[in-house]
Coordinates of C-alpha atoms in Angstrom, one line a residue:
M1 CA 63.6 137.1 132.8
K2 CA 67.9 137.0 133.4
L3 CA 70.3 139.9 134.5
T4 CA 73.4 139.6 134.9
G5 CA 75.2 139.7 138.3
A6 CA 76.1 144.1 137.4
E7 CA 72.7 144.4 136.6
I8 CA 71.1 142.8 139.4
I9 CA 73.6 144.7 142.0
V10 CA 72.0 148.0 140.4
K11 CA 68.3 146.9 140.8
A12 CA 69.6 145.5 143.6
L13 CA 70.7 149.1 144.8
E14 CA 67.5 150.9 143.3
A15 CA 65.5 148.5 145.8
E16 CA 66.5 149.8 148.3
G17 CA 66.6 153.4 147.7
V18 CA 70.3 154.3 146.8
E19 CA 70.4 157.6 144.9
V20 CA 73.9 158.3 145.1
V21 CA 76.7 155.7 145.5
F22 CA 80.8 157.6 146.2
G23 CA 83.6 155.7 144.1
Y24 CA 86.1 155.1 142.2
P25 CA 86.2 152.7 138.7
G26 CA 88.7 149.7 138.3
G27 CA 88.9 146.4 136.3
A28 CA 87.6 144.4 138.4
V29 CA 84.8 145.8 139.5
L30 CA 84.1 147.3 135.0
P31 CA 81.3 145.6 134.6
L32 CA 79.5 147.3 137.3
Y33 CA 80.6 150.4 136.4
D34 CA 78.8 149.6 132.8
K35 CA 75.7 148.9 134.6
L36 CA 76.0 152.1 136.6
Y37 CA 76.1 154.3 133.1
D38 CA 72.5 153.6 132.2
S39 CA 71.3 153.9 136.0
S40 CA 69.8 156.5 137.5
I41 CA 71.9 156.0 140.8
R42 CA 74.2 159.2 140.6
H43 CA 78.0 158.4 140.8
I44 CA 80.5 161.0 141.9
L45 CA 83.4 160.2 141.4
V46 CA 85.8 161.2 144.1
R47 CA 89.6 161.2 143.4
H48 CA 90.8 158.5 146.3
E49 CA 89.1 155.6 148.0
Q50 CA 89.7 156.5 151.1
G51 CA 87.3 159.8 150.1
A52 CA 84.6 157.4 148.9
A53 CA 84.3 156.2 152.3
H54 CA 84.4 159.2 154.3
A55 CA 81.9 160.5 151.7
A56 CA 79.3 157.5 152.0
D57 CA 80.1 158.5 155.7
G58 CA 79.5 161.9 156.1
Y59 CA 76.2 161.4 153.8
A60 CA 74.6 158.3 155.9
R61 CA 75.5 161.3 159.1
A62 CA 74.4 164.6 157.5
T63 CA 70.6 162.5 155.5
G64 CA 70.3 159.6 158.3
K65 CA 70.4 157.6 154.9
P66 CA 72.7 154.7 154.9
G67 CA 75.9 155.9 152.3
V68 CA 77.3 153.1 149.7
C69 CA 80.3 153.3 148.4
I70 CA 82.5 151.2 145.5
A71 CA 86.2 150.7 145.4
T72 CA 88.0 147.9 142.8
S73 CA 89.9 145.1 144.3
G74 CA 93.1 145.4 146.0
P75 CA 94.6 148.5 146.3
G76 CA 90.9 150.0 145.7
A77 CA 89.5 147.8 148.0
T78 CA 92.0 148.3 150.5
N79 CA 92.5 152.7 150.8
L80 CA 88.8 151.9 151.6
V81 CA 90.1 150.7 155.2
T82 CA 90.0 153.5 156.8
G83 CA 87.2 155.1 156.1
I84 CA 85.4 151.7 156.5
A85 CA 87.0 151.4 160.1
N86 CA 86.1 155.2 160.9
A87 CA 82.8 154.3 159.9
Y88 CA 82.4 151.4 162.6
M89 CA 84.1 153.0 165.0
D90 CA 81.3 155.9 165.1
S91 CA 78.5 153.6 164.2
I92 CA 77.4 155.0 160.8
P93 CA 75.9 152.4 158.4
I94 CA 77.4 152.4 155.0
I95 CA 77.8 149.9 152.4
A96 CA 81.0 149.4 151.4
L97 CA 80.8 147.3 147.3
T98 CA 84.5 146.0 146.7
G99 CA 85.7 144.2 143.1
Q100 CA 87.6 141.3 143.2
V101 CA 89.3 139.0 141.1
A102 CA 87.3 136.1 139.4
V103 CA 86.4 133.4 141.9
S104 CA 88.4 130.9 140.4
A105 CA 91.8 133.1 141.1
I106 CA 90.8 134.4 144.8
G107 CA 93.7 132.6 146.6
R108 CA 96.5 132.4 143.6
D109 CA 98.2 136.0 144.8
S110 CA 96.1 136.6 141.5
F111 CA 96.7 140.8 139.9
Q112 CA 94.7 142.7 142.5
E113 CA 94.2 140.8 145.0
A114 CA 93.2 141.3 148.8
D115 CA 91.6 139.1 151.5
I116 CA 89.6 142.3 151.8
T117 CA 86.7 140.3 153.7
G118 CA 89.7 138.7 156.3
I119 CA 91.2 142.7 156.4
T120 CA 88.6 144.5 157.4
L121 CA 87.0 141.7 159.5
P122 CA 87.2 143.6 163.0
I123 CA 85.8 146.6 161.4
V124 CA 82.3 145.6 159.8
K125 CA 79.2 144.6 161.2
H126 CA 79.2 141.9 158.7
S127 CA 80.8 140.9 155.2
Y128 CA 80.1 138.7 152.5
L129 CA 82.4 137.1 149.5
V130 CA 79.7 136.2 147.2
K131 CA 80.6 133.3 144.5
D132 CA 77.4 132.5 143.4
V133 CA 74.8 135.1 141.4
R134 CA 72.0 134.1 143.1
Q135 CA 73.2 134.8 146.2
L136 CA 73.6 138.6 145.0
A137 CA 70.0 140.2 145.5
P138 CA 70.0 138.2 149.0
A139 CA 73.4 139.2 150.1
I140 CA 72.6 143.1 149.2
R141 CA 68.7 143.2 151.4
S142 CA 70.7 141.4 154.2
A143 CA 73.7 144.2 153.9
F144 CA 71.0 146.8 153.8
H145 CA 69.3 145.4 157.0
I146 CA 72.2 144.6 159.0
A147 CA 73.6 147.9 158.6
T148 CA 70.3 149.6 160.0
T149 CA 69.1 147.8 162.2
G150 CA 70.2 147.5 166.0
R151 CA 73.3 148.9 166.6
P152 CA 74.3 150.8 163.0
G153 CA 77.9 149.6 161.3
P154 CA 79.4 149.6 158.0
V155 CA 78.9 145.8 156.0
L156 CA 81.2 145.0 153.4
I157 CA 79.9 143.1 150.0
D158 CA 83.0 141.3 148.0
L159 CA 82.4 140.9 143.9
P160 CA 84.3 138.9 142.1
K161 CA 84.4 139.2 138.4
D162 CA 82.7 136.6 137.3
V163 CA 79.9 137.1 139.1
T164 CA 79.0 140.4 138.1
L165 CA 79.3 138.9 134.4
A166 CA 77.6 135.4 135.5
Q167 CA 73.3 135.7 134.9
A168 CA 70.5 134.8 136.7
E169 CA 66.9 135.4 137.1
F170 CA 66.4 138.6 139.5
E171 CA 64.0 138.3 142.5
Y172 CA 64.2 140.5 144.8
P173 CA 63.3 139.5 148.5
P174 CA 60.7 141.6 150.0
Q175 CA 62.0 140.1 153.8
I176 CA 65.3 138.8 155.2
S177 CA 66.2 136.0 157.6
F178 CA 68.7 134.3 158.6
R179 CA 70.4 133.1 161.7
G180 CA 73.0 134.3 163.1
Y181 CA 70.9 138.0 163.3
R182 CA 69.1 139.1 166.5
L183 CA 68.4 142.3 168.0
P184 CA 68.1 142.4 171.6
E185 CA 66.1 141.5 173.8
K186 CA 64.2 144.6 174.8
Y187 CA 64.2 146.3 178.0
S188 CA 60.9 145.3 181.0
A189 CA 58.5 147.0 182.4
T190 CA 60.1 147.0 186.1
Q191 CA 63.8 148.3 184.7
I192 CA 61.9 151.2 183.0
Y193 CA 59.7 151.8 186.3
Q194 CA 63.0 150.8 188.2
A195 CA 65.0 154.0 186.5
A196 CA 61.9 156.5 186.5
K197 CA 62.1 156.0 190.9
A198 CA 65.7 156.7 190.5
I199 CA 65.7 159.9 188.8
G200 CA 62.9 161.2 190.9
E201 CA 64.4 160.8 194.0
S202 CA 68.0 161.9 192.8
R203 CA 69.2 165.4 193.8
R204 CA 72.2 166.3 191.1
P205 CA 71.2 164.2 187.9
V206 CA 73.1 164.6 184.5
I207 CA 72.0 163.6 181.3
Y208 CA 74.8 162.2 178.9
A209 CA 74.0 162.3 175.5
G210 CA 75.6 160.7 172.7
G211 CA 75.1 159.6 169.5
G212 CA 72.8 157.3 169.9
V213 CA 70.2 159.7 170.8
V214 CA 70.9 161.1 167.0
S215 CA 71.1 157.9 164.8
S216 CA 67.9 156.5 166.9
G217 CA 65.9 160.1 165.8
A218 CA 65.4 160.8 169.4
A219 CA 66.2 164.7 170.0
R220 CA 62.6 165.5 170.5
E221 CA 62.5 162.6 173.3
L222 CA 65.5 164.0 174.9
L223 CA 64.6 167.4 175.0
E224 CA 61.0 166.4 176.6
L225 CA 62.6 164.0 179.2
A226 CA 65.1 167.3 179.9
E227 CA 62.6 170.0 180.3
K228 CA 59.9 167.5 182.3
A229 CA 62.5 166.7 185.0
Q230 CA 64.7 170.3 184.8
I231 CA 67.8 168.1 184.8
P232 CA 71.2 169.4 182.7
V233 CA 72.3 167.5 179.3
T234 CA 75.9 167.4 178.5
T235 CA 76.2 165.3 175.1
T236 CA 79.8 163.9 173.9
L237 CA 81.7 164.9 170.8
L238 CA 79.3 162.9 168.4
G239 CA 76.3 164.0 170.7
K240 CA 77.0 167.3 169.7
G241 CA 73.3 168.4 168.3
A242 CA 70.9 165.7 170.2
F243 CA 69.7 168.6 172.7
P244 CA 70.3 172.8 171.4
E245 CA 73.7 174.0 172.7
T246 CA 71.6 177.0 173.3
H247 CA 69.3 175.8 175.7
P248 CA 69.5 176.5 179.6
L249 CA 69.8 173.2 180.2
S250 CA 72.5 172.7 178.0
L251 CA 76.4 172.0 179.4
G252 CA 77.8 171.7 175.9
M253 CA 80.6 169.2 175.7
L254 CA 82.2 167.0 178.2
G255 CA 85.5 165.3 179.1
M256 CA 89.2 166.1 177.8
H257 CA 88.7 169.2 176.1
G258 CA 84.9 169.7 177.8
T259 CA 83.4 172.8 179.8
K260 CA 84.4 173.2 183.4
Y261 CA 81.0 173.4 184.3
A262 CA 79.8 170.1 182.5
N263 CA 82.7 168.2 184.3
Y264 CA 81.9 169.4 187.3
A265 CA 78.4 168.2 186.7
V266 CA 79.0 164.9 186.3
S267 CA 81.7 164.8 188.8
Y268 CA 79.6 165.5 191.4
S269 CA 76.1 164.3 190.4
D270 CA 74.2 161.7 192.1
L271 CA 72.5 160.1 189.2
I272 CA 74.1 160.0 185.5
I273 CA 71.7 159.5 182.9
A274 CA 73.4 158.4 180.4
V275 CA 71.8 158.5 176.5
G276 CA 73.1 156.6 173.8
A277 CA 76.7 157.3 175.1
R278 CA 79.7 154.8 175.4
F279 CA 82.0 155.9 178.0
D280 CA 84.9 156.8 176.5
D281 CA 88.3 157.1 177.9
R282 CA 88.6 160.7 176.6
V283 CA 85.1 161.3 178.0
T284 CA 85.8 159.2 181.7
G285 CA 89.2 160.3 182.2
R286 CA 90.4 158.8 185.4
L287 CA 88.2 155.5 185.3
D288 CA 88.2 154.9 188.7
T289 CA 88.0 159.0 190.0
F290 CA 84.7 159.3 187.3
A291 CA 81.4 160.0 188.7
P292 CA 82.4 158.6 192.0
H293 CA 79.0 159.4 193.8
A294 CA 76.8 158.6 191.1
Q295 CA 74.6 156.1 190.3
V296 CA 74.4 155.0 186.5
I297 CA 71.1 154.4 184.5
H298 CA 72.8 153.4 180.6
I299 CA 70.3 153.3 177.8
D300 CA 71.8 151.8 174.4
I301 CA 71.5 149.7 171.6
D302 CA 74.0 147.6 172.2
P303 CA 74.2 144.7 175.4
A304 CA 77.7 144.7 175.1
E305 CA 78.0 148.6 175.9
I306 CA 76.4 148.0 179.2
G307 CA 79.0 147.9 182.1
K308 CA 82.3 147.9 179.9
N309 CA 83.8 151.1 181.4
V310 CA 81.8 152.0 184.1
R311 CA 79.3 149.9 186.7
V312 CA 75.5 150.1 185.5
H313 CA 73.1 150.5 188.4
Y314 CA 69.7 150.6 186.1
P315 CA 70.3 149.0 182.2
L316 CA 68.0 149.5 179.4
V317 CA 68.9 148.3 176.4
G318 CA 66.9 149.0 173.8
D319 CA 66.7 151.9 170.8
V320 CA 66.9 155.2 172.5
K321 CA 63.4 156.3 171.1
E322 CA 61.5 153.5 172.6
V323 CA 63.4 153.7 176.2
L324 CA 62.6 157.9 176.3
R325 CA 59.1 157.4 175.3
D326 CA 58.4 154.4 177.4
L327 CA 60.4 156.4 180.3
I328 CA 59.1 160.0 180.3
P329 CA 55.1 159.7 181.4
R330 CA 56.9 157.5 184.2
V331 CA 59.1 160.0 186.0
E332 CA 58.6 162.4 188.6
V333 CA 60.2 165.0 188.6
P334 CA 63.1 165.4 191.1
Q335 CA 63.5 168.5 193.6
T336 CA 66.7 170.0 191.1
R337 CA 65.9 173.4 192.2
E338 CA 69.2 174.1 194.5
W339 CA 71.5 171.8 192.0
L340 CA 70.7 174.0 189.3
E341 CA 72.0 176.8 191.0
Q342 CA 74.4 175.1 191.8
I343 CA 75.5 174.7 188.1
A344 CA 74.6 178.3 186.7
Q345 CA 77.5 179.3 189.5
W346 CA 80.2 176.9 187.7
K347 CA 78.5 178.1 183.9
A348 CA 79.7 182.3 185.6
E349 CA 82.6 180.8 186.9
H350 CA 84.1 179.2 184.5
P351 CA 82.8 180.4 180.9
L352 CA 84.7 179.4 177.9
T353 CA 86.9 182.1 177.2
Y354 CA 90.4 182.9 175.7
A355 CA 92.5 186.2 175.4
N356 CA 92.0 188.1 172.8
E357 CA 95.1 189.9 171.2
E358 CA 95.8 192.8 169.6
G359 CA 96.9 192.4 165.6
I360 CA 96.7 188.5 165.9
L361 CA 93.6 186.0 164.9
K362 CA 92.5 183.3 167.4
P363 CA 90.6 180.3 166.3
Q364 CA 88.0 180.5 168.8
Y365 CA 87.3 183.7 166.9
V366 CA 86.7 182.0 163.7
I367 CA 84.4 180.0 165.0
E368 CA 82.2 182.1 166.9
Q369 CA 82.1 184.0 163.5
I370 CA 80.9 181.4 161.3
W371 CA 78.4 180.3 164.1
E372 CA 77.0 183.9 164.2
V373 CA 77.3 183.9 160.7
T374 CA 75.3 181.1 160.1
K375 CA 73.1 181.8 162.7
G376 CA 73.9 178.1 164.1
E377 CA 72.1 176.3 161.0
A378 CA 74.8 174.9 158.9
V379 CA 75.8 171.5 158.9
I380 CA 79.5 171.6 159.7
T381 CA 82.1 168.6 159.1
T382 CA 85.7 168.7 160.7
E383 CA 89.1 167.2 160.6
V384 CA 91.0 166.1 163.5
G385 CA 93.3 168.2 166.1
Q386 CA 93.1 171.3 167.5
N387 CA 90.2 173.1 164.5
Q388 CA 87.9 169.7 166.1
M389 CA 87.9 170.9 169.5
W390 CA 87.8 174.7 168.8
A391 CA 84.3 173.9 166.7
A392 CA 83.1 171.1 169.1
Q393 CA 83.6 174.0 171.9
Y394 CA 83.0 177.2 170.1
Y395 CA 80.0 175.8 167.5
K396 CA 76.8 175.2 169.1
A397 CA 75.2 172.7 167.6
I398 CA 71.1 173.2 167.4
H399 CA 70.2 170.7 165.3
P400 CA 70.8 166.2 165.1
R401 CA 73.1 165.6 162.3
T402 CA 74.5 169.0 161.7
F403 CA 77.9 168.6 164.0
I404 CA 80.0 165.7 161.8
S405 CA 83.4 164.6 163.1
S406 CA 85.4 161.4 163.5
G407 CA 85.0 160.8 166.8
G408 CA 86.1 157.0 167.8
L409 CA 88.9 156.6 165.2
G410 CA 90.0 159.8 165.3
T411 CA 90.5 160.3 161.7
M412 CA 92.9 163.4 160.4
G413 CA 91.4 163.5 156.9
F414 CA 88.0 163.4 157.2
G415 CA 86.7 166.0 157.2
L416 CA 86.6 167.3 153.0
P417 CA 85.5 164.1 152.3
A418 CA 82.7 163.7 155.3
A419 CA 81.4 167.5 154.0
I420 CA 81.0 166.4 150.3
G421 CA 78.6 163.6 151.2
A422 CA 76.9 166.1 153.7
Q423 CA 76.3 168.6 150.9
V424 CA 75.3 166.0 148.2
G425 CA 72.6 164.1 151.0
R426 CA 71.6 168.0 151.6
P427 CA 71.8 170.1 148.9
D428 CA 70.2 173.2 149.9
A429 CA 72.1 172.9 153.5
V430 CA 75.9 175.8 154.0
V431 CA 78.2 172.7 154.5
F432 CA 81.4 174.2 156.3
D433 CA 84.6 172.1 156.8
I434 CA 86.6 173.4 159.8
A435 CA 89.7 172.3 158.9
G436 CA 93.5 172.2 160.4
D437 CA 96.3 173.0 157.9
G438 CA 98.2 169.4 158.5
S439 CA 94.4 167.9 158.3
I440 CA 93.3 168.9 155.5
Q441 CA 97.0 167.5 153.8
M442 CA 95.6 164.0 153.9
T443 CA 92.6 164.6 151.6
S444 CA 93.0 167.8 149.3
Q445 CA 92.8 165.9 146.3
E446 CA 89.3 165.7 147.3
L447 CA 88.9 169.5 146.0
A448 CA 89.2 168.2 142.6
T449 CA 85.9 166.0 143.4
A450 CA 83.7 169.2 145.3
V451 CA 84.5 171.1 141.8
Q452 CA 83.4 169.0 138.9
F453 CA 80.1 168.0 141.0
R454 CA 80.1 171.6 142.0
L455 CA 79.6 171.3 145.5
P456 CA 79.7 174.9 147.3
I457 CA 81.3 173.5 150.3
N458 CA 83.2 175.9 152.3
I459 CA 86.2 174.6 153.8
A460 CA 87.7 177.3 156.9
I461 CA 91.4 176.0 157.1
L462 CA 93.0 177.3 160.8
N463 CA 96.2 177.8 159.5
N464 CA 99.1 177.7 162.5
R465 CA 101.7 176.0 160.6
Y466 CA 101.8 173.3 162.6
L467 CA 100.1 169.8 163.9
G468 CA 98.6 171.7 166.5
M469 CA 97.5 169.3 168.9
V470 CA 101.1 166.7 168.4
R471 CA 102.3 170.3 169.2
Q472 CA 99.8 171.3 172.4
W473 CA 100.9 167.5 174.1
Q474 CA 104.9 168.2 173.5
E475 CA 104.6 171.7 174.8
L476 CA 102.7 170.8 178.0
F477 CA 104.5 167.3 178.7
H478 CA 107.5 166.8 176.7
G479 CA 109.3 170.0 177.1
R480 CA 108.1 172.0 174.4
R481 CA 110.2 169.9 172.2
Y482 CA 108.7 170.2 169.3
S483 CA 110.0 166.9 167.2
Q484 CA 108.6 166.6 163.6
T485 CA 105.7 169.1 164.0
D486 CA 106.0 172.0 162.7
L487 CA 104.8 172.5 158.8
A488 CA 106.6 175.6 158.5
D489 CA 106.5 174.3 154.5
T490 CA 102.5 174.2 154.6
P491 CA 101.8 175.1 151.0
D492 CA 99.6 178.1 150.0
F493 CA 96.0 177.0 149.8
V494 CA 94.8 180.1 148.1
K495 CA 96.4 179.4 145.0
L496 CA 96.6 175.0 145.8
A497 CA 92.5 176.2 145.9
E498 CA 92.2 177.7 142.1
A499 CA 94.5 175.1 141.1
Y500 CA 92.1 172.9 141.3
G501 CA 89.2 175.9 139.9
A502 CA 87.9 176.5 143.7
E503 CA 88.2 179.7 145.3
G504 CA 91.0 180.9 147.5
I505 CA 90.9 183.6 150.3
R506 CA 93.3 184.4 153.0
V507 CA 92.3 185.7 156.2
T508 CA 95.1 187.4 158.7
R509 CA 92.8 189.7 160.3
A510 CA 90.1 189.4 162.8
E511 CA 88.2 191.7 160.6
E512 CA 88.2 190.3 157.9
V513 CA 86.7 187.1 159.3
R514 CA 83.4 188.3 158.4
P515 CA 83.0 189.6 154.8
A516 CA 85.6 186.7 154.1
L517 CA 83.0 184.1 155.7
E518 CA 79.8 185.7 153.4
Q519 CA 81.4 185.8 150.6
A520 CA 82.5 181.9 150.8
I521 CA 78.7 181.5 151.6
A522 CA 77.0 183.4 148.7
S523 CA 79.8 181.8 146.4
P524 CA 78.8 179.3 143.8
K525 CA 82.3 177.2 143.9
P526 CA 83.8 175.4 146.5
V527 CA 85.8 178.3 149.1
V528 CA 88.6 177.5 151.0
I529 CA 89.8 180.1 153.5
D530 CA 92.8 180.0 154.9
F531 CA 92.7 181.4 158.2
V532 CA 96.4 182.2 159.4
I533 CA 96.1 182.1 163.2
A534 CA 97.8 182.5 166.3
R535 CA 101.0 179.7 165.6
E536 CA 101.3 178.1 169.7
E537 CA 97.4 178.8 170.1
N538 CA 96.1 175.9 172.6
V539 CA 92.9 174.7 173.2
F540 CA 91.8 175.1 177.0
P541 CA 90.5 173.7 179.0
M542 CA 91.6 170.3 179.0
V543 CA 92.1 167.3 181.5
P544 CA 95.5 165.6 180.9
P545 CA 95.8 162.2 180.1
G546 CA 95.1 159.8 182.5
E547 CA 93.8 162.4 184.9
S548 CA 90.4 163.0 186.6
L549 CA 87.7 165.1 185.2
T550 CA 87.6 167.6 187.8
K551 CA 91.8 168.3 187.4
M552 CA 91.6 170.0 184.4
L553 CA 94.4 172.9 182.1
G554 CA 93.6 175.7 182.1
G555 CA 90.6 177.7 181.1

């Protein structure tokens, strides 16, 4: 029996187990929306295509399943670009379906035509422009395979309207093979032996865990390695939750706004075991002074990351979970007693701290209270800026896939739509978006999405009426010349929430924080809490850009 291209797409998505898609319709993609109307696949109608991509991203991070987003051709497709780039930088598997003008109209500057496969070429793992209806099913099968194997990432499928209307026999390939896509060769037994030997001989080892631990589902193995060998663990922003931050061996986050004791530990270590992390500049600081006494074991699925930023002595290319399972039985326990005593001393001397001032609400206190009220069991998304770093410092992530943040691209406006995706994927979870008043305004229209689909997300706005992180840099490095960072005319977020049909709460005093959080969690509606915080509070510790990890300001 022949099906139309649109029917084939729906059948293929169902075959891949897709239960929900995030999108925004338009002319070029109407045949697909017509068939979705009769499908069991749930569609979440966002208010801007960027929100669809971020929601698919948040869904993928919260559930471990690939997220799917849909947009029409031209501006609809280009509005997905920021979300696709965000997923690419953080290695998140999403499938982006874009409408396109008819095949015969491609290249003629037709109405709402955009070369989206060309535009997104540097920010996707792969893309397809499907010009033959018979190639639709294989393209979708391949897209899901590519997005979820090896180093995960976004795949785009561009769908000319006439292809979605044409007909073909539907046969979904049970397996797929194609030239040019090969998973990296696995590490050798010799490499495992050498890495295990290096761990056993080390005296000041540190595990540096990244998002690869989360995406490979290797949190349990990481805990086993750390406890067996008694090695302290620090994480990247994307690695939060890979190791319980309430564990005695946890050092919290390292890098520009990491803990002092994590940065000291890395700087004075003799062995760094990098697990699914990529040594980005916000972590290493000044590269030529990064961990000067340490050898490096680097475990990563992507061979391109090995040696890209730091010299690696023991490379282990492969899935993190598989590598750790092979490595752990061979590791001899190093003598780390004196090292752990040194780290305990650093923790005692340099704890995360902030100054309480009578009558002034501090953002760090708000984050601490969110952690206390939720007992660390919530799913947290963040916007980008000071709010993000305070959340990373003061919310102790316990489980993987519970701390969702834009790391590589640093996308303002990510948190709210990501929270929508996370809440859709995990309907029983308490979801908080920790936001800044600047960042939330980039996608605040998605409040309407949360209200329409009755998603009880909680949005905690840390409102200092500044573009806070930029202002902090202006204060520290530009003589307090606050050029274009004052958001004095920030809207009334309580009224904004109410205008969309959500609840709004304003908090100005510390004693109001806990009742507001409890009221929000108990509400079946989306709730916006406008926390009016100290205007010029800074995020400390801070490693100035281009400086060594040991040269920290404040804290």
